[in-house]
Coordinates of C-alpha atoms in Angstrom, one line a residue:
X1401 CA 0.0 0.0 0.0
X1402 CA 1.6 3.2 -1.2
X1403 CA -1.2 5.8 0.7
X1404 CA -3.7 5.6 -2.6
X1405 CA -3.6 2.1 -3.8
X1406 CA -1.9 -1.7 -3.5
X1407 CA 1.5 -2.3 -5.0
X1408 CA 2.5 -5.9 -6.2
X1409 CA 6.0 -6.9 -6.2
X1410 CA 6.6 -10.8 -8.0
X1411 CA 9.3 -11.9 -5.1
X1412 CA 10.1 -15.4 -6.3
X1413 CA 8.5 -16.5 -9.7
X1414 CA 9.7 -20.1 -8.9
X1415 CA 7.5 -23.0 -9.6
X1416 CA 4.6 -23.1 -6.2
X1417 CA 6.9 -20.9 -3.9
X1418 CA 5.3 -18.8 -1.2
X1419 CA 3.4 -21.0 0.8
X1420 CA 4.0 -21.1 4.7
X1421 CA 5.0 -17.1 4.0
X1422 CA 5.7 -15.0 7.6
X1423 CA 6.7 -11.3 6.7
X1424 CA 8.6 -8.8 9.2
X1425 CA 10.7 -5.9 8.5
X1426 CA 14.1 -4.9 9.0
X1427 CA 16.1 -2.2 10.7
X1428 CA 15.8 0.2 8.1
X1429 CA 11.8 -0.7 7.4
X1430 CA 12.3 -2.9 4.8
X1431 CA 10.3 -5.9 3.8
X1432 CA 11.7 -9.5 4.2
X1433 CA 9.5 -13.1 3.6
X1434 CA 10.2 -16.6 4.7
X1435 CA 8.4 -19.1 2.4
X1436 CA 8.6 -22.7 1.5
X1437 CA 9.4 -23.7 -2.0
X1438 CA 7.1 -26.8 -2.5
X1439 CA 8.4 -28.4 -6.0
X1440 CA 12.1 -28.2 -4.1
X1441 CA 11.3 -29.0 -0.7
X1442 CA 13.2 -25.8 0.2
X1443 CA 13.0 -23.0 2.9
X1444 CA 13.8 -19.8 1.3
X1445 CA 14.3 -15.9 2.3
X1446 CA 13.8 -13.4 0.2
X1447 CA 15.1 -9.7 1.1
X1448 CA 14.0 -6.5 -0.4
X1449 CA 17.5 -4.3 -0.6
X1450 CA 16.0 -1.4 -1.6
X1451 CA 16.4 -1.9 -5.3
X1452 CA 15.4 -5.5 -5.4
X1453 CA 14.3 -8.9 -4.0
X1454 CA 17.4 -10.7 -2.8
X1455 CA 16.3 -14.6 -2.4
X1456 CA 19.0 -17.1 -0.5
X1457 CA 17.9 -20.8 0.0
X1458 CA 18.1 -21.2 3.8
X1459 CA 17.7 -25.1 3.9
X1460 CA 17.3 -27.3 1.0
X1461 CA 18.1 -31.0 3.4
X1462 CA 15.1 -32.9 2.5
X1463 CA 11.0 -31.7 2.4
X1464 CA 12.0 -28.4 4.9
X1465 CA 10.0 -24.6 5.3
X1466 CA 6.8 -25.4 6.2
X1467 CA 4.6 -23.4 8.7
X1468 CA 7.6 -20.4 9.0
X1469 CA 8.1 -17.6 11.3
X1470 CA 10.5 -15.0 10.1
X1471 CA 11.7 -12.4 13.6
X1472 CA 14.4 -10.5 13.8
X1473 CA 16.7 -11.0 17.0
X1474 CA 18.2 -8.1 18.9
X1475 CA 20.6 -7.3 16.8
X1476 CA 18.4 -7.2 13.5
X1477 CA 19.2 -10.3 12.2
X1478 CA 16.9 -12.6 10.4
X1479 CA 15.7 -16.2 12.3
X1480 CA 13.3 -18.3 11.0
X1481 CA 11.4 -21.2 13.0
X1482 CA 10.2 -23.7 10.8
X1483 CA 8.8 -28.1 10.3
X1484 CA 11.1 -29.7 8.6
X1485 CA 8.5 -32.8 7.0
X1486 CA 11.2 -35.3 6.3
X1487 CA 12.4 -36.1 9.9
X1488 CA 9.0 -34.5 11.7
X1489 CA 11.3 -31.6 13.5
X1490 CA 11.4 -28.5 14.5
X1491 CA 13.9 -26.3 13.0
X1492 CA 15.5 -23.0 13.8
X1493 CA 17.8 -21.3 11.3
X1494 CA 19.5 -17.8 12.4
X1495 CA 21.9 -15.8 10.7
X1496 CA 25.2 -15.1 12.0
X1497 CA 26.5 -12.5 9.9
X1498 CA 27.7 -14.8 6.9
X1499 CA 25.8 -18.0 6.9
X1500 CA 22.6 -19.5 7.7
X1501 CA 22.9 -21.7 11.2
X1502 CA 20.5 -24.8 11.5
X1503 CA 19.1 -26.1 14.6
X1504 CA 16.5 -28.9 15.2
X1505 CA 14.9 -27.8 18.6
X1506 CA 12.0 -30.6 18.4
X1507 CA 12.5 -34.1 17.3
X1508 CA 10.0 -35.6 18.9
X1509 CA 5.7 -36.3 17.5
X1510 CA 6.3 -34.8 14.0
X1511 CA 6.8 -30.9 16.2
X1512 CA 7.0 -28.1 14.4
X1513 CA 3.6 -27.3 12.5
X1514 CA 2.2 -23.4 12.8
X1515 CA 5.1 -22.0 14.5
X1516 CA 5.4 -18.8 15.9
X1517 CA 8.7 -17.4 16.6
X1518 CA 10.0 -14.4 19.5
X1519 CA 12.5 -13.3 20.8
X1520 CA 12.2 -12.6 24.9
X1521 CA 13.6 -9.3 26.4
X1522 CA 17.2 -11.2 26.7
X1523 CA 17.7 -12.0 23.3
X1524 CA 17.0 -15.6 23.6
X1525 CA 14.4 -17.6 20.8
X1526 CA 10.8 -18.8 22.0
X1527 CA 8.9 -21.1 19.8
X1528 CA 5.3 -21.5 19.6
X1529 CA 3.9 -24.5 17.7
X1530 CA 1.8 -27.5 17.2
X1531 CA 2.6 -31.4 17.6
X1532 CA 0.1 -32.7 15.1
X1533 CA 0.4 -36.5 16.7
X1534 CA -0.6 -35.7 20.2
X1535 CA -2.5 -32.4 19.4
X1536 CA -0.8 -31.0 21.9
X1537 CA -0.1 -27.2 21.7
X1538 CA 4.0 -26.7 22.8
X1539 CA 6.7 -24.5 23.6
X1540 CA 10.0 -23.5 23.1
X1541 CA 13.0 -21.6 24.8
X1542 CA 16.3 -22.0 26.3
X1543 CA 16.0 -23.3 30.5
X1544 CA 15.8 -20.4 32.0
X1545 CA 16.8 -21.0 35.9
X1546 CA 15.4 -18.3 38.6
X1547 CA 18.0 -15.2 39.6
X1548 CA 19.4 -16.2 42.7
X1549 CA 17.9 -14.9 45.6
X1550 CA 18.8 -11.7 46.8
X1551 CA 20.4 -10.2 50.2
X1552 CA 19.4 -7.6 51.9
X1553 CA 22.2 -5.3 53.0
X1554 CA 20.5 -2.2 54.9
X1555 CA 18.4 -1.9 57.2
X1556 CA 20.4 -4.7 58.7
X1557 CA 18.8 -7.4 61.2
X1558 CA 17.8 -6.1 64.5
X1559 CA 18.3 -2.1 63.2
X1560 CA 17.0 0.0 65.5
X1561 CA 16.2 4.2 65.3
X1562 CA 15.7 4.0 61.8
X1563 CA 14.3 6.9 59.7
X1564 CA 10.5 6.5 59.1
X1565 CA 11.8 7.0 55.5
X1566 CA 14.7 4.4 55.4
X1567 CA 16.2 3.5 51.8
X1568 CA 16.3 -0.1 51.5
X1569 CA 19.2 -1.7 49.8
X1570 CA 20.3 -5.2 48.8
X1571 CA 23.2 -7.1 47.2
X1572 CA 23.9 -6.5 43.5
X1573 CA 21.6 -8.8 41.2
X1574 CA 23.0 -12.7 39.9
X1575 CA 21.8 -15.2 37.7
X1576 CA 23.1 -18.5 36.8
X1577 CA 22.7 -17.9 33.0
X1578 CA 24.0 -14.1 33.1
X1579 CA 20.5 -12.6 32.4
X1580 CA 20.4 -9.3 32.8
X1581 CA 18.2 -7.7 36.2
X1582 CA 14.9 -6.4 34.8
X1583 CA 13.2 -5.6 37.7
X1584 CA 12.5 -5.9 41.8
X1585 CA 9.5 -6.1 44.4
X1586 CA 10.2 -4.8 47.5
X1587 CA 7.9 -5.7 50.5
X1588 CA 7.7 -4.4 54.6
X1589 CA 5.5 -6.2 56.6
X1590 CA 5.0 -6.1 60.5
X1591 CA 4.8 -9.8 60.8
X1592 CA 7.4 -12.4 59.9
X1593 CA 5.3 -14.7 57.9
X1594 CA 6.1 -16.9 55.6
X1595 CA 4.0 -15.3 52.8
X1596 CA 3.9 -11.6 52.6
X1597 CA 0.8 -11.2 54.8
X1598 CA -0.5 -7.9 54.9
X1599 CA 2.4 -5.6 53.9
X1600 CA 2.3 -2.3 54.5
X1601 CA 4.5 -1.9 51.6
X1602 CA 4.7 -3.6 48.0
X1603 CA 6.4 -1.7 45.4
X1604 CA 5.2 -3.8 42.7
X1605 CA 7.0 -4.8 40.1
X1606 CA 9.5 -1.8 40.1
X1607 CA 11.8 -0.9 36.7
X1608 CA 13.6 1.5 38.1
X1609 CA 15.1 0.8 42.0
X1610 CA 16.6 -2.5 41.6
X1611 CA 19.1 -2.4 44.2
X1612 CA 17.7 -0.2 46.2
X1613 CA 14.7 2.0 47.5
X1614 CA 13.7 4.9 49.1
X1615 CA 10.3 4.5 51.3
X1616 CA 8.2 6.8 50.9
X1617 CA 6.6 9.3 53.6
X1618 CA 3.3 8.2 56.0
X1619 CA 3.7 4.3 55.2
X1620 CA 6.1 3.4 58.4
X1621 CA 5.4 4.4 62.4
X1622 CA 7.1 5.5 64.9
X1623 CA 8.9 2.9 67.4
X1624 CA 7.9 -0.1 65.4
X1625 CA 9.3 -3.4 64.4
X1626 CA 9.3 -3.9 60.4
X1627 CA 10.4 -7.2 58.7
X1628 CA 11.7 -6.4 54.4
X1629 CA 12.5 -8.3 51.4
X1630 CA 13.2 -8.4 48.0
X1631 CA 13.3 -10.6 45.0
X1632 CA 14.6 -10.0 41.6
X1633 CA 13.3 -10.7 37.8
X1634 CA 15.5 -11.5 35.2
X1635 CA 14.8 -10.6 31.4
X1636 CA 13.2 -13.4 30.6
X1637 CA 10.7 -12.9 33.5
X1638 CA 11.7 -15.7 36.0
X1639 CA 11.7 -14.3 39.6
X1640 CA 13.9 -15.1 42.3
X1641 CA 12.6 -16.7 45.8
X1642 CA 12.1 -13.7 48.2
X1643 CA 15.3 -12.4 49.9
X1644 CA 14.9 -14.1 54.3
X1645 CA 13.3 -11.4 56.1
X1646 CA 15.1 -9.1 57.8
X1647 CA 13.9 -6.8 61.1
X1648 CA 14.5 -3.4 61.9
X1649 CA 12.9 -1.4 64.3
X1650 CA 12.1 2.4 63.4
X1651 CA 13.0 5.9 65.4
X1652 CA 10.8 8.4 66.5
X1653 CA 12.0 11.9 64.5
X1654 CA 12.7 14.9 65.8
X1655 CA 10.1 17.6 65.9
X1656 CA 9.4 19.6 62.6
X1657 CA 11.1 22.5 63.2
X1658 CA 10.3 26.4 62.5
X1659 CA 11.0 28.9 59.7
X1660 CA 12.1 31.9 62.0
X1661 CA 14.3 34.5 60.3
X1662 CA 13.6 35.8 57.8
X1663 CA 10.0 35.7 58.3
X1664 CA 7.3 34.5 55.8
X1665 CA 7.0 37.8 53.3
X1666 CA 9.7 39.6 54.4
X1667 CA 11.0 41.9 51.8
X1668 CA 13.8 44.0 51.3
X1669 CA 16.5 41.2 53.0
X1670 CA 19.9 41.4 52.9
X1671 CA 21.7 39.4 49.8
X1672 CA 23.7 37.6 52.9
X1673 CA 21.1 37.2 55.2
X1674 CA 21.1 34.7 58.2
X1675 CA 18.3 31.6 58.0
X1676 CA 17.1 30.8 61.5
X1677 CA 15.2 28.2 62.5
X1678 CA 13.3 27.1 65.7
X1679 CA 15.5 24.8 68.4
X1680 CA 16.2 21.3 68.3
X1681 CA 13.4 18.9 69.9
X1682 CA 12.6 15.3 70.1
X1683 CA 9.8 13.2 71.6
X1684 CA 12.6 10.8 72.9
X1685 CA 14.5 11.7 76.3
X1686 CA 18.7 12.1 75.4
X1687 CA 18.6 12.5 71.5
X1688 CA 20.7 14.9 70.7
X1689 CA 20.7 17.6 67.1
X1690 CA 23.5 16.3 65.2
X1691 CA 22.7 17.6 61.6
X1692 CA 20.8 20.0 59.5
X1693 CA 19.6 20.3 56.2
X1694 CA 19.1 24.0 54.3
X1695 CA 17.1 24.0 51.4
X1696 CA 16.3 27.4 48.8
X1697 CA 14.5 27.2 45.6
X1698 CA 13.4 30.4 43.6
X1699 CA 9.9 28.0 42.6
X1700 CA 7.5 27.6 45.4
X1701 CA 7.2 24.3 46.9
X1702 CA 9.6 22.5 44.1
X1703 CA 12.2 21.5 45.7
X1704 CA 13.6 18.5 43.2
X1705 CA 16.7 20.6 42.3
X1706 CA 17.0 23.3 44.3
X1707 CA 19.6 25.7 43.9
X1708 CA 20.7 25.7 47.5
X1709 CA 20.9 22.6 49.4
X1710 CA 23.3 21.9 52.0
X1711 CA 23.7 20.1 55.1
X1712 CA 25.6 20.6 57.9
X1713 CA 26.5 18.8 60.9
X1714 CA 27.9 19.8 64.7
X1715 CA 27.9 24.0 63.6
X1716 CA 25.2 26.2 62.0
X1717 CA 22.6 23.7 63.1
X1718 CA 19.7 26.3 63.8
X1719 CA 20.8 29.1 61.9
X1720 CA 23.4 29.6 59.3
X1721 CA 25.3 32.8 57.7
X1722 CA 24.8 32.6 53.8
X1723 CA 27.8 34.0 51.9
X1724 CA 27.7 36.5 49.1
X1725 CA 27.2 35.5 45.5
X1726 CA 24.2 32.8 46.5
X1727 CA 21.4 35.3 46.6
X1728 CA 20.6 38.0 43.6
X1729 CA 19.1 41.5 44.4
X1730 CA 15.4 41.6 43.8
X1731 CA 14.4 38.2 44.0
X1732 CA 12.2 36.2 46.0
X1733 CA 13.0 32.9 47.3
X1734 CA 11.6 29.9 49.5
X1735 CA 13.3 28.2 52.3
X1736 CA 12.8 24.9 54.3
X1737 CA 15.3 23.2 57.2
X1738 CA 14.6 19.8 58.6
X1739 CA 16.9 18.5 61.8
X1740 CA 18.7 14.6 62.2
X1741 CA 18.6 13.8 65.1
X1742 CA 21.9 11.1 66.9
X1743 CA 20.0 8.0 65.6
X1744 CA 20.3 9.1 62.1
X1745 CA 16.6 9.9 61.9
X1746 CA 15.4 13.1 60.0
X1747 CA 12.3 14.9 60.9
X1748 CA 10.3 16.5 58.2
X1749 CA 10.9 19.5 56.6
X1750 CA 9.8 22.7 57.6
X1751 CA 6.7 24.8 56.1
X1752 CA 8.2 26.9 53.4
X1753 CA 8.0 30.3 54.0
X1754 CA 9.3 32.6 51.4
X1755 CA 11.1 36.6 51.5
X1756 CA 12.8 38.6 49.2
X1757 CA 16.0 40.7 48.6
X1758 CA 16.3 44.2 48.8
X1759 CA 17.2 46.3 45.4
X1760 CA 20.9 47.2 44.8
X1761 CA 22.0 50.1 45.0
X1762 CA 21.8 52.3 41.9
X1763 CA 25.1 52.5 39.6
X1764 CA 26.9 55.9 40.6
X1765 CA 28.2 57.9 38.0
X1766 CA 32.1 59.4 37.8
X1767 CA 32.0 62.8 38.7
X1768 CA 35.6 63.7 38.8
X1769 CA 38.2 63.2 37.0
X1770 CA 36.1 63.5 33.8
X1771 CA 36.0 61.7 31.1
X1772 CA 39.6 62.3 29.0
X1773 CA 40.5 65.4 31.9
X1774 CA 44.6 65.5 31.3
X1775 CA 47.3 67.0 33.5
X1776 CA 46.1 65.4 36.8
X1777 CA 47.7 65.5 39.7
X1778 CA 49.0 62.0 40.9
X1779 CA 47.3 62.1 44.2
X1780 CA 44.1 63.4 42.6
X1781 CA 40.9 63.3 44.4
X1782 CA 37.8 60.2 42.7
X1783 CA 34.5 61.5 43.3
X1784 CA 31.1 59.5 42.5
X1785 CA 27.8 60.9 42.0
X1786 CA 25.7 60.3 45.7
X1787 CA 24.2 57.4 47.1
X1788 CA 20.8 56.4 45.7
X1789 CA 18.9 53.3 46.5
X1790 CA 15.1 52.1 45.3
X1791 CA 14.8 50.7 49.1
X1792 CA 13.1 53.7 51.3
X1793 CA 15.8 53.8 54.0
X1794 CA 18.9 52.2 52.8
X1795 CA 21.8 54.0 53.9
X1796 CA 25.5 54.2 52.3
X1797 CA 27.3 51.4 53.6
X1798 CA 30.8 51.6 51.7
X1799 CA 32.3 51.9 48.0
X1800 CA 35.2 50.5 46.3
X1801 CA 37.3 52.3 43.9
X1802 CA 39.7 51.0 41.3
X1803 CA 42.0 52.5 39.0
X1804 CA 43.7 50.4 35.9
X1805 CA 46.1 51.6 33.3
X1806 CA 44.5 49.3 30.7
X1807 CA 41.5 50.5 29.6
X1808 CA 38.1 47.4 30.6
X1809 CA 40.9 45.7 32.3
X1810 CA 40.9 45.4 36.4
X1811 CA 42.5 42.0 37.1
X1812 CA 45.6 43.5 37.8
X1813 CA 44.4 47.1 38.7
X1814 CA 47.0 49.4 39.1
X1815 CA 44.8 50.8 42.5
X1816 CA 42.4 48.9 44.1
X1817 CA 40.7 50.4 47.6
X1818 CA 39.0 47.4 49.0
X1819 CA 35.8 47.5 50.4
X1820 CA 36.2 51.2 52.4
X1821 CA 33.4 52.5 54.8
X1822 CA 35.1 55.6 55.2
X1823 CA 35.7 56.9 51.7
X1824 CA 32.0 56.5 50.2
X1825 CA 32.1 58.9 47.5
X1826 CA 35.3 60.4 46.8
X1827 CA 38.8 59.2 47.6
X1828 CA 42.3 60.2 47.4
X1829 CA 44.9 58.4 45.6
X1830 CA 47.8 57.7 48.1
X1831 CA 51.2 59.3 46.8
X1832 CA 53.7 57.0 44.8
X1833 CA 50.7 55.2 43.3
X1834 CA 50.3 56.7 39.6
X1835 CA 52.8 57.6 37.1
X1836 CA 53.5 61.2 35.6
X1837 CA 52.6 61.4 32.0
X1838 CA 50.0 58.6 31.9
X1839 CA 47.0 57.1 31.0
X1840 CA 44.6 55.5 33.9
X1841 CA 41.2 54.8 34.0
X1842 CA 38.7 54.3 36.7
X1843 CA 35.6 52.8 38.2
X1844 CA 33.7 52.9 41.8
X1845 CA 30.6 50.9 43.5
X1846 CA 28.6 51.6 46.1
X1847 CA 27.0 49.6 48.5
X1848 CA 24.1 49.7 50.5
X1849 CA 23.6 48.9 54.3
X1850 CA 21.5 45.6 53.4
X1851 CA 24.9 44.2 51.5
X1852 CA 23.7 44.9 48.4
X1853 CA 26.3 45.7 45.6
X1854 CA 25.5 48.6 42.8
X1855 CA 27.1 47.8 39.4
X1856 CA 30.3 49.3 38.6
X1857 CA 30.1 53.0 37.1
X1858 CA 31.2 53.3 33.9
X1859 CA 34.7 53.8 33.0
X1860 CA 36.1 57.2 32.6
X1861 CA 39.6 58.2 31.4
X1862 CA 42.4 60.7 32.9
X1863 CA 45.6 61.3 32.4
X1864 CA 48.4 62.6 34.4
X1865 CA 50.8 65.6 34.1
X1866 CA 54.2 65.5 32.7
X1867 CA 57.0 65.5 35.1
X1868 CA 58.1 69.3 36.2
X1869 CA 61.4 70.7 34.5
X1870 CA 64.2 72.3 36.3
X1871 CA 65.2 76.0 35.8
X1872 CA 68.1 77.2 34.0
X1873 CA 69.7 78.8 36.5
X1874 CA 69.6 75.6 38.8
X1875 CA 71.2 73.8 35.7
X1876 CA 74.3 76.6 35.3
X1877 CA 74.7 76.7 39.1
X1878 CA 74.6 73.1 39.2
X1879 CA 77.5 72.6 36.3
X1880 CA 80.1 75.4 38.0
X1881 CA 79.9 73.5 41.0
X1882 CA 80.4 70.1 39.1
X1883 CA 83.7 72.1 37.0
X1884 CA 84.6 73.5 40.4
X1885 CA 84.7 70.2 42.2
X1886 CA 87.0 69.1 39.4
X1887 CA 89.2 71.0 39.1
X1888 CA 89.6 71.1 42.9
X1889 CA 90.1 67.4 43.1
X1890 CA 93.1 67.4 40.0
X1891 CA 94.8 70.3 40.7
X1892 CA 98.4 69.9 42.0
X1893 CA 99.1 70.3 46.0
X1894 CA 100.9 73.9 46.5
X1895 CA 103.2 73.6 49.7
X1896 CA 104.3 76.7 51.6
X1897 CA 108.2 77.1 51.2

């Protein structure tokens, strides 16, 4: 079918060929047919390469190539299952690459009529098909022996103050044959049964956590003995017998703790601001706060990647200085804290609460030097433009000026202030600093009493004066002395007679 009407392609115009026909296509959507050639007694395969029908004889050994099934394996090669009539068998023929390999799989009660060929998720052939003596319908595949049964590693027997979300984890995944590990069931129950009698917990069959498994929240109580296992599936679908039961007995968490500072809408908040959170308390007597974990996201209540998440242990376990260059002016973000408690066990996060940070400062301006103002001094005075911030009440905090002889360039500034609360909007460039006759240009922030940086002003350009000349009269008095001192030192010594 072309999209408007049927096209028919002669494949084989052999004498009675194309009975027993299975077609499949290949990797590149191509059409291919397995057939039997009657007046031969032949299985053939015919391939379409693109241009034309390329037919091989796959096996010509007596009456062979009834009821076919034509698959292609993992690695897009052609198999065909097939009766071969003159020793009542049946056949599978695979191609390797080069040649056709024959197998009998079925000698027994003429096997092999209307087969039907797969290949399971490991690669491996299944077969289909009827035994026409018996009437029996049969099947086909390589033994397949069970995964061996898993081990669980952690929570280890007789655990105790576990985490009400423990991860479950076992050994890595085996199998006698090498099959691959396709997929687990994990299972917590509160009774050591034999069968798993009402779980509180059944994964199902789980793709994606084969080794291992995070609970999640609400399914496990405080103080309470839990018995877990596991079993494993291969890729042919055989399961492994459960892993034995293992026990571990679960913690009670520490008390969800408290958003405190900076409180829930606060705006205008310092870019470093300190998070505090509410003190460290747990239902049982002599546990002690042994870890913390800060959380920030800039999307309320999505915290699958936040931006900030650390955890701390033995210091900044209720409140904790953040550094500059985390937050950006004029943002708003969400925080949450949760507390561990000495037995490992986390309590749940805190409510989010959310604040935002307070508006930089605005960019000053260079007021003086100006821009390309020659013959200046080389202690001359920097003056920016005065303090201005959005943020009703913010208050001049400090500057920093910079001066650099290449002009966009301040990794190796010639000058560089540091950050100076005294000098907010002009400065004086110590002595022995800048050069006479030359170029320099300069930049200066301010910042605001919050933390907050402005941007850098833009550049401006001065240069300095030439170097001051000496008067003639210094020069002449300067050389007699010089001829003087001479002559002094080569004249002859005159003794009195």
């Amino acid at each position: 079918w072309n999209g408007s009407a049927w096209v028919i392609d002669i494949v084989d115009s052999g004498v009675e060929v194309g009975s027993y026909c299975s077609l499949q296509f290949d990797c590149v959507d191509n059409p291919a047919i397995s057939y039997y050639d009657a007046v031969n007694g032949d299985l053939k395969y015919a391939h379409w390469s693109g241009t034309n029908w390329e037919v091989q004889v796959v096996d010509s050994k007596g009456q062979v190539g009834l009821y076919t099934s034509l698959e292609f394996d993992s690695s897009r090669r052609p198999a065909i299952s097939y009766h071969d009539a003159s020793n009542g068998t049946l056949k599978l023929a695979r191609w390797n690459g080069e040649k056709w390999n024959l197998e009998t799989i079925d000698d027994t009660q003429a096997a092999g009529h209307w087969t039907s060929l797969a290949f399971d998720l490991c690669g491996s052939p299944a077969i289909s098909y009827d035994s026409p003596i018996t009437g029996d319908l049969k099947y086909a595949s390589p033994l397949n022996p069970s995964p061996s049964q898993p081990v669980n590693n952690s929570p280890a027997n007789g655990a105790t103050y576990v985490s009400l979300t423990p991860t479950l984890e076992c050994a890595v995944f085996a199998d006698p044959c090498g099959d691959s590990h396709r997929a687990s069931e994990w299972v917590i129950a509160t009774e050591n049964c034999e069968v798993n009698c009402s779980p509180v917990f059944d994964s199902g069959v789980d793709l994606t956590n084969l080794l291992k498994i995070e609970v999640p929240t609400g399914v496990l109580e405080p103080i309470t003995t839990y018995y877990w296992c596991v079993r494993h599936q291969d890729c042919r679908g055989a399961w492994s017998k459960y892993s034995a039961k293992t026990a571990f007995i679960t913690g009670s968490p520490p008390e969800q703790p408290v958003n405190v500072t900076p409180a829930d809408g606060a705006m205008s908040v310092s870019v470093t601001p300190s998070l505090v959170a509410s003190a460290f308390s747990d239902p049982e007597a002599g546990d002690r706060h042994v870890a913390t974990q800060w959380q920030m996201t800039t999307n309320s209540d999505n915290y699958s990647t936040p931006f900030f998440d650390q955890r701390v242990e033995r210091t900044s376990l209720t409140s904790l200085d953040l550094p500059a260059g985390v937050l950006a002016n004029r943002t708003t973000y969400y925080w949450r804290v949760r507390y561990q408690d000495n037995h490992g066990t986390w309590s749940e996060f805190s409510a989010e609460t959310a604040f935002t940070t307070n508006s930089a400062p605005e960019t000053p301006a260079n007021v003086q030097p100006t821009e390309g103002e020659a013959k200046v001094s080389r202690t001359p005075t920097l003056q920016g433009s005065p303090f201005s911030d959005a943020d009703a009440g913010e208050g001049h905090q400090a500057s920093q000026w910079r001066v650099t002889s290449v002009a966009g360039s301040y990794s190796s500034p010639v000058w560089d202030s540091g950050v100076d609360e005294s000098n907010l909007t002009q400065i004086t460039i110590p002595a022995g600093t800048l050069e006479y006759d030359t170029s320099y240009y300069w930049q200066v922030r301010y910042q605001d009493s919050q933390g907050s940086w402005s941007s850098w002003s833009v550049e401006t350009g001065f240069s300095t004066g030439a170097a001051p000349s000496v008067p003639a009269a210094l020069l002449i008095a300067a050389a007699v002395v010089g001829v003087v001192a001479v002559v002094a030192m080569t004249a002859p010594l005159m003794l009195p007679m």
